[in-house]
mmCIF file of C-alpha atoms in Angstrom:
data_model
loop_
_atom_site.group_PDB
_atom_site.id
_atom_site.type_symbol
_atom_site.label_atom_id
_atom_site.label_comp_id
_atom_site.label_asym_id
_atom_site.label_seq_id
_atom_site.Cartn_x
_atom_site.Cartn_y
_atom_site.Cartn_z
ATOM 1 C CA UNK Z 1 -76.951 -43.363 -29.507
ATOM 2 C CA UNK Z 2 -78.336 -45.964 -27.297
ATOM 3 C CA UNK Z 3 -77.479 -45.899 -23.810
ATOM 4 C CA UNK Z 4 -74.888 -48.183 -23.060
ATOM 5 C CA UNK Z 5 -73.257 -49.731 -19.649
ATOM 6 C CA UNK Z 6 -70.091 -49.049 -19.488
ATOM 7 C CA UNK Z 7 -67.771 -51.743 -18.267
ATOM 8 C CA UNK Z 8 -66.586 -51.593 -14.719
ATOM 9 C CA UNK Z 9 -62.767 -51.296 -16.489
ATOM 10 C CA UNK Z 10 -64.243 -48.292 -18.302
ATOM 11 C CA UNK Z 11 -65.519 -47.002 -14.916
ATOM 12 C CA UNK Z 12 -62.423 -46.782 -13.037
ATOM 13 C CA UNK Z 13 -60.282 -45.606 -16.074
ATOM 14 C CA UNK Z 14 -62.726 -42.791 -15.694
ATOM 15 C CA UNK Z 15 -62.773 -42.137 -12.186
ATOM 16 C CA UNK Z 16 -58.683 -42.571 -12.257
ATOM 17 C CA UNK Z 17 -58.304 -39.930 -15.221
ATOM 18 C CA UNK Z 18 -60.652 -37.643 -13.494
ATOM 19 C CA UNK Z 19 -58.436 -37.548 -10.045
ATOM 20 C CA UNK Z 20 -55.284 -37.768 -11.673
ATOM 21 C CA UNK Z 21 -55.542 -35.236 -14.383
ATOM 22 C CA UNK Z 22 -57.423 -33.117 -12.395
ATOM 23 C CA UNK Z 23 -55.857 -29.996 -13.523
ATOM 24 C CA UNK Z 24 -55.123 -31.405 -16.973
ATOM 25 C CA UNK Z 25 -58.397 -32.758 -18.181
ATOM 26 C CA UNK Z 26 -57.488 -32.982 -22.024
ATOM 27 C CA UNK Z 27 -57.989 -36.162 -24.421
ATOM 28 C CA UNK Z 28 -57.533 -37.931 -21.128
ATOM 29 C CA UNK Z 29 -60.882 -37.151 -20.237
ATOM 30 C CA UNK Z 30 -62.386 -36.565 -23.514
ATOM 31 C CA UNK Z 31 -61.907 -40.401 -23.824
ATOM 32 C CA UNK Z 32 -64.650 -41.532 -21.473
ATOM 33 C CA UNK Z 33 -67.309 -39.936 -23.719
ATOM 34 C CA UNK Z 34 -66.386 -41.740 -26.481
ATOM 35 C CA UNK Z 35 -67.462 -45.251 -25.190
ATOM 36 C CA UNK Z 36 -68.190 -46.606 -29.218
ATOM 37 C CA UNK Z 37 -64.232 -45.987 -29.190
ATOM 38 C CA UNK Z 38 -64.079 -49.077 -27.470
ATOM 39 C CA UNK Z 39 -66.182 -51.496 -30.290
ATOM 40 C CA UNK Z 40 -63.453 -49.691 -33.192
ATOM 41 C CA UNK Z 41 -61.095 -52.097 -34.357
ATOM 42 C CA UNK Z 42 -57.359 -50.686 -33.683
ATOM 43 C CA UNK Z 43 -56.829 -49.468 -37.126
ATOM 44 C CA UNK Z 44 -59.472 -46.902 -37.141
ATOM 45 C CA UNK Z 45 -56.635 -44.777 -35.879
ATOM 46 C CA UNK Z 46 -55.027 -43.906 -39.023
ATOM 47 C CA UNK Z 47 -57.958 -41.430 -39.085
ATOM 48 C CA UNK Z 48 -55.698 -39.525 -36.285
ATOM 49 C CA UNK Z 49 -52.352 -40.290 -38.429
ATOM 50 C CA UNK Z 50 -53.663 -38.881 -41.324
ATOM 51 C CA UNK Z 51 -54.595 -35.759 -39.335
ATOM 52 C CA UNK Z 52 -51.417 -36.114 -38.414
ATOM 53 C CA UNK Z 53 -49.757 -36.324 -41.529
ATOM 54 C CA UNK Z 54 -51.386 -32.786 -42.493
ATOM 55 C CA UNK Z 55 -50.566 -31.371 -39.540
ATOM 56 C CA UNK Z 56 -46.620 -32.158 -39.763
ATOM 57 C CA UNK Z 57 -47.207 -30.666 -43.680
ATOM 58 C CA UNK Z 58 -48.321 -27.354 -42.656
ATOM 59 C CA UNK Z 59 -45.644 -27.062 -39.146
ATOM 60 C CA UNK Z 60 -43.352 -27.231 -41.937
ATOM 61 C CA UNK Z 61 -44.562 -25.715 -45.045
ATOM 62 C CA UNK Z 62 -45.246 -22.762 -42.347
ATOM 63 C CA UNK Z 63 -41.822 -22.816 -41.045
ATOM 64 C CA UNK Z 64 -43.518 -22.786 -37.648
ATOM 65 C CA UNK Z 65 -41.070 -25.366 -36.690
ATOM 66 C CA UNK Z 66 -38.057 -23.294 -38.054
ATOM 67 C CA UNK Z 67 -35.657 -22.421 -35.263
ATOM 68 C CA UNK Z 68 -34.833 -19.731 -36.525
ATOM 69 C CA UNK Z 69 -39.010 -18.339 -36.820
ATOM 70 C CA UNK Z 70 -39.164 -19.123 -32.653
ATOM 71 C CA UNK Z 71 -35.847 -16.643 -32.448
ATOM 72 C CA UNK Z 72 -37.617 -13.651 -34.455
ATOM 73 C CA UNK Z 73 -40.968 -13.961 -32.780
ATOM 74 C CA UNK Z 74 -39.656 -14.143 -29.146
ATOM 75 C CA UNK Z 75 -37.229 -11.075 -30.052
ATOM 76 C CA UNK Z 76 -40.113 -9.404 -31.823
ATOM 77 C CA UNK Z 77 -38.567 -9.177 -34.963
ATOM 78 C CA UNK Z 78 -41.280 -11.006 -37.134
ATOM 79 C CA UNK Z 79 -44.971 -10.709 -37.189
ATOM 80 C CA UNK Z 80 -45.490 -14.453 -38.906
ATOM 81 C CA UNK Z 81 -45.003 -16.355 -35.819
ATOM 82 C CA UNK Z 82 -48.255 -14.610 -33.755
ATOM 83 C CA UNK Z 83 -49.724 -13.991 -37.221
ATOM 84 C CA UNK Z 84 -50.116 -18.022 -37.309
ATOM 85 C CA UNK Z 85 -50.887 -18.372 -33.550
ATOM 86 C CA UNK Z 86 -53.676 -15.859 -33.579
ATOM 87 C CA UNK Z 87 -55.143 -16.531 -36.540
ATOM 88 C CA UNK Z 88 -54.760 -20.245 -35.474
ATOM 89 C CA UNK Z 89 -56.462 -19.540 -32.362
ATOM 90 C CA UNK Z 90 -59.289 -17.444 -34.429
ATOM 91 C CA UNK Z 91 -60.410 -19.797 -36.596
ATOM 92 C CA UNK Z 92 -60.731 -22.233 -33.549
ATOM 93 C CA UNK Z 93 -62.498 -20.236 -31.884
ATOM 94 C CA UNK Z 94 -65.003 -20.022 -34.625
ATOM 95 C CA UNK Z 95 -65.358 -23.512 -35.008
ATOM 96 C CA UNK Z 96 -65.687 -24.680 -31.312
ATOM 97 C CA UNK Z 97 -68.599 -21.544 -31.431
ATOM 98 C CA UNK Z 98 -70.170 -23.169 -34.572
ATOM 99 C CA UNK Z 99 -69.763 -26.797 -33.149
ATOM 100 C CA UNK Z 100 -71.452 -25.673 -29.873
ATOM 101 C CA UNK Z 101 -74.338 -23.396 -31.336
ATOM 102 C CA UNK Z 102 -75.337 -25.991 -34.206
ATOM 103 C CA UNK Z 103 -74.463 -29.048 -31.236
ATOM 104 C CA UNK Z 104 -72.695 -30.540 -34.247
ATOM 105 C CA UNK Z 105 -71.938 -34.279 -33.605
ATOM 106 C CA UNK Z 106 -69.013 -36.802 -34.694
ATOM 107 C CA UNK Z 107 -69.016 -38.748 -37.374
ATOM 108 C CA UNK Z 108 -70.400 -41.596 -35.151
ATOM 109 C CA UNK Z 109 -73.150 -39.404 -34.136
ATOM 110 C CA UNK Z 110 -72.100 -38.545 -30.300
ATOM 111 C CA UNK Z 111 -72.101 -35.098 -28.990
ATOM 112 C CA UNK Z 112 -69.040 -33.733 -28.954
ATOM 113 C CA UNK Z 113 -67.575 -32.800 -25.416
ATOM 114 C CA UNK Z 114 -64.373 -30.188 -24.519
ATOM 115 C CA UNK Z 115 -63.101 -31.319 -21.121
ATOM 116 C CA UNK Z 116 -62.924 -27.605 -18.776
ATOM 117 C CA UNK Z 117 -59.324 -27.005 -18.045
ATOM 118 C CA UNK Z 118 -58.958 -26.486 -14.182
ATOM 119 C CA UNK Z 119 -56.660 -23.376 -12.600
ATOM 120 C CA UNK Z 120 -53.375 -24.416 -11.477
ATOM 121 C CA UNK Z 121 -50.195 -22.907 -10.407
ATOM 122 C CA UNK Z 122 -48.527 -25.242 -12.600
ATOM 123 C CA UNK Z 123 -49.524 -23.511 -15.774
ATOM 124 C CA UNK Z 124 -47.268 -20.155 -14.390
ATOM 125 C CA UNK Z 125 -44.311 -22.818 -13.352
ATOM 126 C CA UNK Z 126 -44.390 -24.958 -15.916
ATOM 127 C CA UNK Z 127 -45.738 -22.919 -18.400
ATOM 128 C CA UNK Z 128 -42.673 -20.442 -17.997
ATOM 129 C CA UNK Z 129 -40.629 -23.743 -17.735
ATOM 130 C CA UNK Z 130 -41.637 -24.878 -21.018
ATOM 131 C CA UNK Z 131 -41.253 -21.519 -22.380
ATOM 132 C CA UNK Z 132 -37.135 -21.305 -21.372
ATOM 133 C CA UNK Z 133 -37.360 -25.090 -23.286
ATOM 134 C CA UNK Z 134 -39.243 -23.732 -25.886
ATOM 135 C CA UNK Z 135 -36.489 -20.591 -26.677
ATOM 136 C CA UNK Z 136 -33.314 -22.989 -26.683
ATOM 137 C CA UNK Z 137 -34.919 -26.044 -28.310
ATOM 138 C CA UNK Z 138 -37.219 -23.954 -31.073
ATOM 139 C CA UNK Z 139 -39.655 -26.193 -30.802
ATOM 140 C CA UNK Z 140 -42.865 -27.131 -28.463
ATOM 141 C CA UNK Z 141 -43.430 -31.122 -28.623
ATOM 142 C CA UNK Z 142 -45.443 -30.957 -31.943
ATOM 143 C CA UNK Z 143 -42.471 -29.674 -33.759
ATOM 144 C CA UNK Z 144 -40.147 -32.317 -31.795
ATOM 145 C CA UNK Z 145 -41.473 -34.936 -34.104
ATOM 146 C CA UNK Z 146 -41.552 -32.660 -36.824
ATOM 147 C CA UNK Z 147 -37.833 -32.010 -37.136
ATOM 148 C CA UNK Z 148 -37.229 -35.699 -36.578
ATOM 149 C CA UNK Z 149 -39.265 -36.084 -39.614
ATOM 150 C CA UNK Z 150 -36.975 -33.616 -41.661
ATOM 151 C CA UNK Z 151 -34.181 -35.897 -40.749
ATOM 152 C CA UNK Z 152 -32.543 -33.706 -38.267
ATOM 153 C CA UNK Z 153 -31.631 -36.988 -36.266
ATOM 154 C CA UNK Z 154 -30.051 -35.518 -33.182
ATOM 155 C CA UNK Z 155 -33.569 -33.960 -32.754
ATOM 156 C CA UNK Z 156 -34.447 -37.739 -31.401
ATOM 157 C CA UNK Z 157 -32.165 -36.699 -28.548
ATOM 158 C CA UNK Z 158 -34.268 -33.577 -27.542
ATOM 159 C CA UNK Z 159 -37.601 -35.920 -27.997
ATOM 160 C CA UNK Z 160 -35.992 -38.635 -25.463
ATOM 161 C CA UNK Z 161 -34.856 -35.756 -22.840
ATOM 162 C CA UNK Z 162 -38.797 -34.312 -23.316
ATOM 163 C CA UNK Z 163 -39.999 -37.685 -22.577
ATOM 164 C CA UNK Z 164 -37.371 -38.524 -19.133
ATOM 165 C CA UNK Z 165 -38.894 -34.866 -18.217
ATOM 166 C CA UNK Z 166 -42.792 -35.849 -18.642
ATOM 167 C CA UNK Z 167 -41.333 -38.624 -16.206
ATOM 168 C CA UNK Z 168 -39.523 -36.590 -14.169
ATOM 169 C CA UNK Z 169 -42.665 -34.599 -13.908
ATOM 170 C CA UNK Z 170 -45.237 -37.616 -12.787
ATOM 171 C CA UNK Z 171 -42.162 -38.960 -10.351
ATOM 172 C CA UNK Z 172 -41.809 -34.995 -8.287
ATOM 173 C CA UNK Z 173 -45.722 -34.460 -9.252
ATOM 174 C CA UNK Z 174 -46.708 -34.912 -5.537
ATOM 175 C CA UNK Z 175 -44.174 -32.533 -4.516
ATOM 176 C CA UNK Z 176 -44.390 -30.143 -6.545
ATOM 177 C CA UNK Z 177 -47.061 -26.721 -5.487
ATOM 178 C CA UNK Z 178 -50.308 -26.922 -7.915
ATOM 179 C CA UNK L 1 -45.819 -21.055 -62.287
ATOM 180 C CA UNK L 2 -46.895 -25.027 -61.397
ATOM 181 C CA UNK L 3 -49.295 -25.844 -58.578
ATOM 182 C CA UNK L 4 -46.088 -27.779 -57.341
ATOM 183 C CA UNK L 5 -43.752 -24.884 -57.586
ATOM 184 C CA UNK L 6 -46.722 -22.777 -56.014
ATOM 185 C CA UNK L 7 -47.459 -25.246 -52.924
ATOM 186 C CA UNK L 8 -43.296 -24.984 -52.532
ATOM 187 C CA UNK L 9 -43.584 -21.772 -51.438
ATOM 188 C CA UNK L 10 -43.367 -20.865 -47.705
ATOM 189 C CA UNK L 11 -46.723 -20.599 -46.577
ATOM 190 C CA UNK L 12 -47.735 -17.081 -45.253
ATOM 191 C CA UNK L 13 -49.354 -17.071 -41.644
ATOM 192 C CA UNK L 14 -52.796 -16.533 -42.814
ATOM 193 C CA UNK L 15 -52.704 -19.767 -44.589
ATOM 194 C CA UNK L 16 -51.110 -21.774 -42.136
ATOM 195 C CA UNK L 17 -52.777 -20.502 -39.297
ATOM 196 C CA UNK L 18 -56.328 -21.423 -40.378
ATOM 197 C CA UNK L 19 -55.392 -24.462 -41.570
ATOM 198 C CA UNK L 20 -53.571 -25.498 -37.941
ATOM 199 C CA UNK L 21 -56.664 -24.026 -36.599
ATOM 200 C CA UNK L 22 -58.988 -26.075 -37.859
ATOM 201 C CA UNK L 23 -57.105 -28.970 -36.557
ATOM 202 C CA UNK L 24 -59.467 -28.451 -33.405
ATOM 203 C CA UNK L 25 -62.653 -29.043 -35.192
ATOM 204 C CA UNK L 26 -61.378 -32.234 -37.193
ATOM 205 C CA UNK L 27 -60.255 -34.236 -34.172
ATOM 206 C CA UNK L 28 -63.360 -33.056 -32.449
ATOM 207 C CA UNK L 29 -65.742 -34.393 -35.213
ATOM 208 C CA UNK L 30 -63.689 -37.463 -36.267
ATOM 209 C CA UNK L 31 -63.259 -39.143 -33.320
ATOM 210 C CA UNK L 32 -63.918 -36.348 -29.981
ATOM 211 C CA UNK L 33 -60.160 -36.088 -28.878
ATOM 212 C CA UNK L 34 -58.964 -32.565 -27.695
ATOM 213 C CA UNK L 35 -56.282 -31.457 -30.092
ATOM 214 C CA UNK L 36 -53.090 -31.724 -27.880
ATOM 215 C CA UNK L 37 -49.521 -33.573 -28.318
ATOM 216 C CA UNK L 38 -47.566 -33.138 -25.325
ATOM 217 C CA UNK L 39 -49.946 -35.540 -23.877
ATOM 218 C CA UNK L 40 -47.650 -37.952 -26.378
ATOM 219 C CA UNK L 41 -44.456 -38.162 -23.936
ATOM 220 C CA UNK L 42 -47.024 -39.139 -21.220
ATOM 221 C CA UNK L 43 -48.537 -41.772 -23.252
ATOM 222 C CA UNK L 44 -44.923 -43.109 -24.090
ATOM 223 C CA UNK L 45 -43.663 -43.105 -20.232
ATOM 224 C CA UNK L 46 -46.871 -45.058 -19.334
ATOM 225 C CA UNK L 47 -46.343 -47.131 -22.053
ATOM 226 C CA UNK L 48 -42.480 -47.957 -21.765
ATOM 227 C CA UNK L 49 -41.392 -46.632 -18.409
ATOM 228 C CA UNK L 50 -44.133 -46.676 -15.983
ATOM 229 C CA UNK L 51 -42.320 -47.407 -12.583
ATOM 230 C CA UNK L 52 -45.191 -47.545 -10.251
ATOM 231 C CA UNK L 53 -46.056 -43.914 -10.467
ATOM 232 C CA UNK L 54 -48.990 -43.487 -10.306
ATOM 233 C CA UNK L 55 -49.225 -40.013 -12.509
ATOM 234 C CA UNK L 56 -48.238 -43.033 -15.648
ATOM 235 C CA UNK L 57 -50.802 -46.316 -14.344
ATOM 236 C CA UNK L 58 -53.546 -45.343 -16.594
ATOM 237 C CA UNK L 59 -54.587 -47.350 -19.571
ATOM 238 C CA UNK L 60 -52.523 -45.636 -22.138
ATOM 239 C CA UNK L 61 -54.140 -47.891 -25.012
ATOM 240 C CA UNK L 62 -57.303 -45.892 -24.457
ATOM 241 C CA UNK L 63 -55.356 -42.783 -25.952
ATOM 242 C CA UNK L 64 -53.399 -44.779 -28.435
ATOM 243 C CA UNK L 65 -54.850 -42.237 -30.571
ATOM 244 C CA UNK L 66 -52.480 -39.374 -29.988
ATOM 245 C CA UNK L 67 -49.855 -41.768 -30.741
ATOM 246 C CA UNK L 68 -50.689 -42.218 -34.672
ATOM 247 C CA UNK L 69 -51.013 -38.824 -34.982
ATOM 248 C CA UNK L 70 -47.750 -38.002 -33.123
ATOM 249 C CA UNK L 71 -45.829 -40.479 -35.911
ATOM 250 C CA UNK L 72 -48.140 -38.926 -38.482
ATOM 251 C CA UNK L 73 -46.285 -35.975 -37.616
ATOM 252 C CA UNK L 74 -43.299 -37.401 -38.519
ATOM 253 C CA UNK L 75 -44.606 -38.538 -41.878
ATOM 254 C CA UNK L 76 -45.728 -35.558 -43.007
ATOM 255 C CA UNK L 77 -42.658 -33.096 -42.020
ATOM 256 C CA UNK L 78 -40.361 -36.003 -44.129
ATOM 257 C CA UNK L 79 -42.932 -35.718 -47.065
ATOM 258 C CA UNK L 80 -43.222 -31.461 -46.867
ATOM 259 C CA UNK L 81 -39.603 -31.401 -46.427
ATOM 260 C CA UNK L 82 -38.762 -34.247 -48.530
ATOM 261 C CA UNK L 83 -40.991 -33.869 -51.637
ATOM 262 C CA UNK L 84 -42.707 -30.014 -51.028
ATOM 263 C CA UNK L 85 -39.562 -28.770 -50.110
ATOM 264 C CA UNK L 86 -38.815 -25.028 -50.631
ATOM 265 C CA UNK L 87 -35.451 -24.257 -52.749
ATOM 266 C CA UNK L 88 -34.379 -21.043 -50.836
ATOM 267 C CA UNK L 89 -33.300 -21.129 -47.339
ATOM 268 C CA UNK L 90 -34.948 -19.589 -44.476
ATOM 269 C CA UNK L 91 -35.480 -15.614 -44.670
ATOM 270 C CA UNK L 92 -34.785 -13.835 -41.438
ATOM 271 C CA UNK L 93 -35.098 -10.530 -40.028
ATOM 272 C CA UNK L 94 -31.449 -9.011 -40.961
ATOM 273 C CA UNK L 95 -31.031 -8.124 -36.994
ATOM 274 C CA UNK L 96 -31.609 -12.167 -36.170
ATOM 275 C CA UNK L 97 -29.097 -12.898 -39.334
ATOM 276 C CA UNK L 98 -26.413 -10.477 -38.081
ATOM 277 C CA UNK L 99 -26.885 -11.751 -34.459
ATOM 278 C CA UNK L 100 -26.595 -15.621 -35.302
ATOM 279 C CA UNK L 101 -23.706 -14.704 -37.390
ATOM 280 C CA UNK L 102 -21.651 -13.422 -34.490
ATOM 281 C CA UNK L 103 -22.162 -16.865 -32.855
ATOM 282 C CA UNK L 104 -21.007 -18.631 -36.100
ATOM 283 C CA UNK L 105 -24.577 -19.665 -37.167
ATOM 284 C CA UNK L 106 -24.691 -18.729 -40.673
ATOM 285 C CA UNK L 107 -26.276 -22.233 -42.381
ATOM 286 C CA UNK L 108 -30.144 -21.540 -42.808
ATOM 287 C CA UNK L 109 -30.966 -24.485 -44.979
ATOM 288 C CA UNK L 110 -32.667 -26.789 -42.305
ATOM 289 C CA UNK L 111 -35.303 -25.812 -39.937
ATOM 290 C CA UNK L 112 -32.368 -25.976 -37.005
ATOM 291 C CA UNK L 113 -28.896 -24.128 -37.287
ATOM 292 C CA UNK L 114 -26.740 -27.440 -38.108
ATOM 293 C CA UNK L 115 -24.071 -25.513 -36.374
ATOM 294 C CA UNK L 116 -25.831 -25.889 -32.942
ATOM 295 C CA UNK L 117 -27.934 -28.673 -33.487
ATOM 296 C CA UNK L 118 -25.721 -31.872 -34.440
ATOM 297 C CA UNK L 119 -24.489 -34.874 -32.828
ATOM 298 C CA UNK L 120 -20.466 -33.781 -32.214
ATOM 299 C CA UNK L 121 -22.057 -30.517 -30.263
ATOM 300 C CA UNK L 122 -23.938 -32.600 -27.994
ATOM 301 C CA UNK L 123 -20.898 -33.451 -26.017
ATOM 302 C CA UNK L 124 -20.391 -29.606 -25.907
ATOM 303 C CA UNK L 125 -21.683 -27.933 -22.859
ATOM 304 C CA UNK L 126 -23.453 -25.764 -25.195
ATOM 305 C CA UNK L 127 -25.061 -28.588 -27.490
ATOM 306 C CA UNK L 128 -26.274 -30.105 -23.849
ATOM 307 C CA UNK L 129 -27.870 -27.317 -22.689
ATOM 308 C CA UNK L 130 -29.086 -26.316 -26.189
ATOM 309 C CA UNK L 131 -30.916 -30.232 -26.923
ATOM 310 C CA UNK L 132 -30.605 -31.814 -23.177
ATOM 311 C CA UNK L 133 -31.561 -29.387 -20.982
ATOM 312 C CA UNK L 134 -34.023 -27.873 -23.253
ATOM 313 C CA UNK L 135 -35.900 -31.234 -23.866
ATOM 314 C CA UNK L 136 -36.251 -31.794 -20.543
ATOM 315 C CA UNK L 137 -37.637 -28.436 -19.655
ATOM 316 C CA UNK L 138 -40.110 -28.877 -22.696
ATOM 317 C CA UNK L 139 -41.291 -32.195 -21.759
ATOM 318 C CA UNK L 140 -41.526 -31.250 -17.745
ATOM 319 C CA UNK L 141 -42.774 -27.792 -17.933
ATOM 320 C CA UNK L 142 -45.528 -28.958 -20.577
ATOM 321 C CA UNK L 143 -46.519 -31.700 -18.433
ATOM 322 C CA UNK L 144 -46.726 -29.551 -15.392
ATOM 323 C CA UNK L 145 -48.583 -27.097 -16.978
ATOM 324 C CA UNK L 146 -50.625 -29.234 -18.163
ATOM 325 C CA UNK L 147 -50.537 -28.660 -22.119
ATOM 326 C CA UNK L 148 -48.597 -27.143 -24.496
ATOM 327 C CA UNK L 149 -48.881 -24.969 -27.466
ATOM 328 C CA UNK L 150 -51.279 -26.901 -29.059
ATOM 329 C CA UNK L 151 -53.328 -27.878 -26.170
ATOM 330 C CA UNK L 152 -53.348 -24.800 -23.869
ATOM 331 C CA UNK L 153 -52.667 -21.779 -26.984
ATOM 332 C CA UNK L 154 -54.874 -23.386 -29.949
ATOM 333 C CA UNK L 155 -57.415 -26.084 -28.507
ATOM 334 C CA UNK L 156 -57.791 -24.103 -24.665
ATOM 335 C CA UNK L 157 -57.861 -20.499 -26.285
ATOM 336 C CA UNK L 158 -60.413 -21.847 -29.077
ATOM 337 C CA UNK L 159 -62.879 -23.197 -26.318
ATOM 338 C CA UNK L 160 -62.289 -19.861 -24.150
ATOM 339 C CA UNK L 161 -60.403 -21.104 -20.959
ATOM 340 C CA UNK L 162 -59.123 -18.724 -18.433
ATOM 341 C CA UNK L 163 -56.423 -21.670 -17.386
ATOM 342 C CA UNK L 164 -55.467 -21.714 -20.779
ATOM 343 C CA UNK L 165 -54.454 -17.946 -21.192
ATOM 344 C CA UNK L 166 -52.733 -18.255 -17.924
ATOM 345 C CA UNK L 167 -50.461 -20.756 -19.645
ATOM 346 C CA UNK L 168 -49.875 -19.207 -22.697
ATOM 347 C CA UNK L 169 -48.773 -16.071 -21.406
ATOM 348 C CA UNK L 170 -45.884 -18.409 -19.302
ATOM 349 C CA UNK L 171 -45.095 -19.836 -22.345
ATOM 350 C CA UNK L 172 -44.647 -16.599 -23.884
ATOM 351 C CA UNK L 173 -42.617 -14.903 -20.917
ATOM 352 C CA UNK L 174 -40.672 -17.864 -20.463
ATOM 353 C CA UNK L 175 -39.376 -17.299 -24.095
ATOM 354 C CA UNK L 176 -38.875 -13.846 -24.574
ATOM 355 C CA UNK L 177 -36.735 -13.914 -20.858
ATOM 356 C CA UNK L 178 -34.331 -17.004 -22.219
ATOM 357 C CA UNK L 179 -34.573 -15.691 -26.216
ATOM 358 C CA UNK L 180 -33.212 -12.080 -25.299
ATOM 359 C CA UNK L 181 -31.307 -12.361 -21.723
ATOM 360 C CA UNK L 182 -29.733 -16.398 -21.563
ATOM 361 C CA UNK L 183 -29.825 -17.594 -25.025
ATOM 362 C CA UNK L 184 -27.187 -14.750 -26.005
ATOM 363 C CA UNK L 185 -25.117 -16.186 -23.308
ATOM 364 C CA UNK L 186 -25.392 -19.684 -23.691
ATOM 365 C CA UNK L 187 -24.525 -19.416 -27.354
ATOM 366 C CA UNK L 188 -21.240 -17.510 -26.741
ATOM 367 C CA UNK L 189 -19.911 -20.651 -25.245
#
């Protein structure tokens, strides 16, 4: 890849994402490596959606997203739930190893960058937070939009109260002990 | 047996798992995003409801990616439950079954108890704090923590982050204290 400029817009997304995320450098970061994104016309995306669309298959086809799964593996009554996490977290581990030691590039030929999580005391607060949501909803935000999909409708109630939190959040953020 | 009747099946956890797992590696070769979706719901409030905060003035467009495969999501649970659908309900551990019955949950044929999850009980206090209150602690204390179980327990465990581990072990805690000690009082209401 040649060396490109990046745009002055590009710049201060950048240097925004970097200060504001600091503790939760994810895809928010991982976007300012990616300059080609930029030249791809919108529709590339349905790449993603198509991930997507797998992804939804197998939360369900898994039962992953099953209520009634989050109840067993939180009383420790079924082995399936961490069976699926761990082996989950195995085989990524594997890959990110392989992608790293073989410097494995995208498809468009960049090198491929993983954004370093930074320590915060927000991932014991709101990490046990989201775990008391996670035990009365059954379901983390993936599976939000997965039991919409099954047509549990009410579902789309839990989805908007997840999003006015995520606001909540961002509107207490400077308050709140990191 | 038919490859259709065979892919019906439940899948077992060393299928599934894998196959969630490499998730990571796909996004990271197709296009070098981080697999993550609570990011999503901050997408959508700096999208829709940005108020001058300045945790939501970022260009969300830039991450419009997360946003296809959120709905993609949705596509493909209405196709696996719609079309790949399995014809026996749910099998649970006979302690969960005998618990759920003494709170009147006995209908296992969608992936949430109908009997708790519906639009009449969310006017019950129940219902609220079952779909309401929930949600929001979902969407706050994944945003807080800065991930969820996709981002922090699959994509930060794969790439070996300490922050990560931190978080899932919350997570985890956080459940087990409101599966075992409030979530048996909550549903007696």
């Amino acid at each position: 890849m040649e060396n490109k400029i990046i745009p002055e817009t590009e710049q201060q997304h950048h240097a925004f994402l970097a200060e504001n995320t600091d503790f939760e450098v994810r895809s928010l970061d991982a976007v300012c490596f990616n300059e080609s994104e930029l030249k791809h016309p919108w529709w590339y995306n349905f790449k993603y959606a198509i991930t997507g669309i797998l992804f939804g298959v197998i939360l369900i086809k898994a039962e992953v997203i099953s209520w009634f799964r989050i109840q067993e593996m939180f009383r420790l009554q079924s082995f399936h739930m961490f069976g699926v996490i761990g082996s989950a977290v195995v085989t990524g581990i594997i890959s990110v190893w392989l992608i790293r030691k073989f410097k494995v590039k995208t498809i468009y030929g960049e090198p491929i960058e993983i954004p370093k999580k930074k320590f915060s005391q927000g991932q014991i607060y709101g990490g046990l937070m989201f775990g008391f949501g996670w035990a009365l909803t059954g379901a983390c935000p993936g599976p939000l939009f997965a039991q919409i999909g099954t047509g549990a409708t009410v579902i789309v109630i839990t989805l908007f109260s997840a999003i006015a939190g995520t606001w909540l959040y961002g509107r207490l953020r400077e308050q709140l002990p990191h | 047996m038919s490859f259709l009747d065979w892919i019906r099946q439940p899948w077992p956890w060393y299928v599934a798992g894998p196959l969630i797992g490499l998730t990571v590696p796909v996004l990271l070769i197709i296009g070098n995003k981080t697999f993550g979706v609570s990011s999503s719901l901050r997408h959508i409030c700096a999208a829709c409801i940005p108020a001058n905060i300045p945790f939501f003035k970022y260009d969300w467009k830039k991450e419009i990616w997360n946003l296809f495969f959120v709905a993609g999501i949705v596509v493909g649970a209405f196709i696996a439950f719609n079309l790949l659908n399995n014809p026996d309900t749910v099998q649970v551990h006979p302690n969960l079954a005998k618990e759920m019955q003494g709170y009147g949950v006995t209908d296992y044929r969608g992936l949430v108890p109908s009997e708790l999850f519906n639009w009449s009980s969310l006017f019950t206090v129940k219902g609220f704090i079952l779909m309401v209150v929930g949600g929001l602690l979902v969407g706050f204390g994944t945003r807080y923590a800065g991930g969820c179980t996709s981002g922090h327990a699959i994509m930060g465990l794969s790439s070996l982050q300490f922050p990560s581990l931190v978080a899932t072990l919350s997570f985890m805690a956080g459940g087990f204290i409101v599966a075992n000690l409030i979530l048996p009082i909550i549903l007696k209401l």
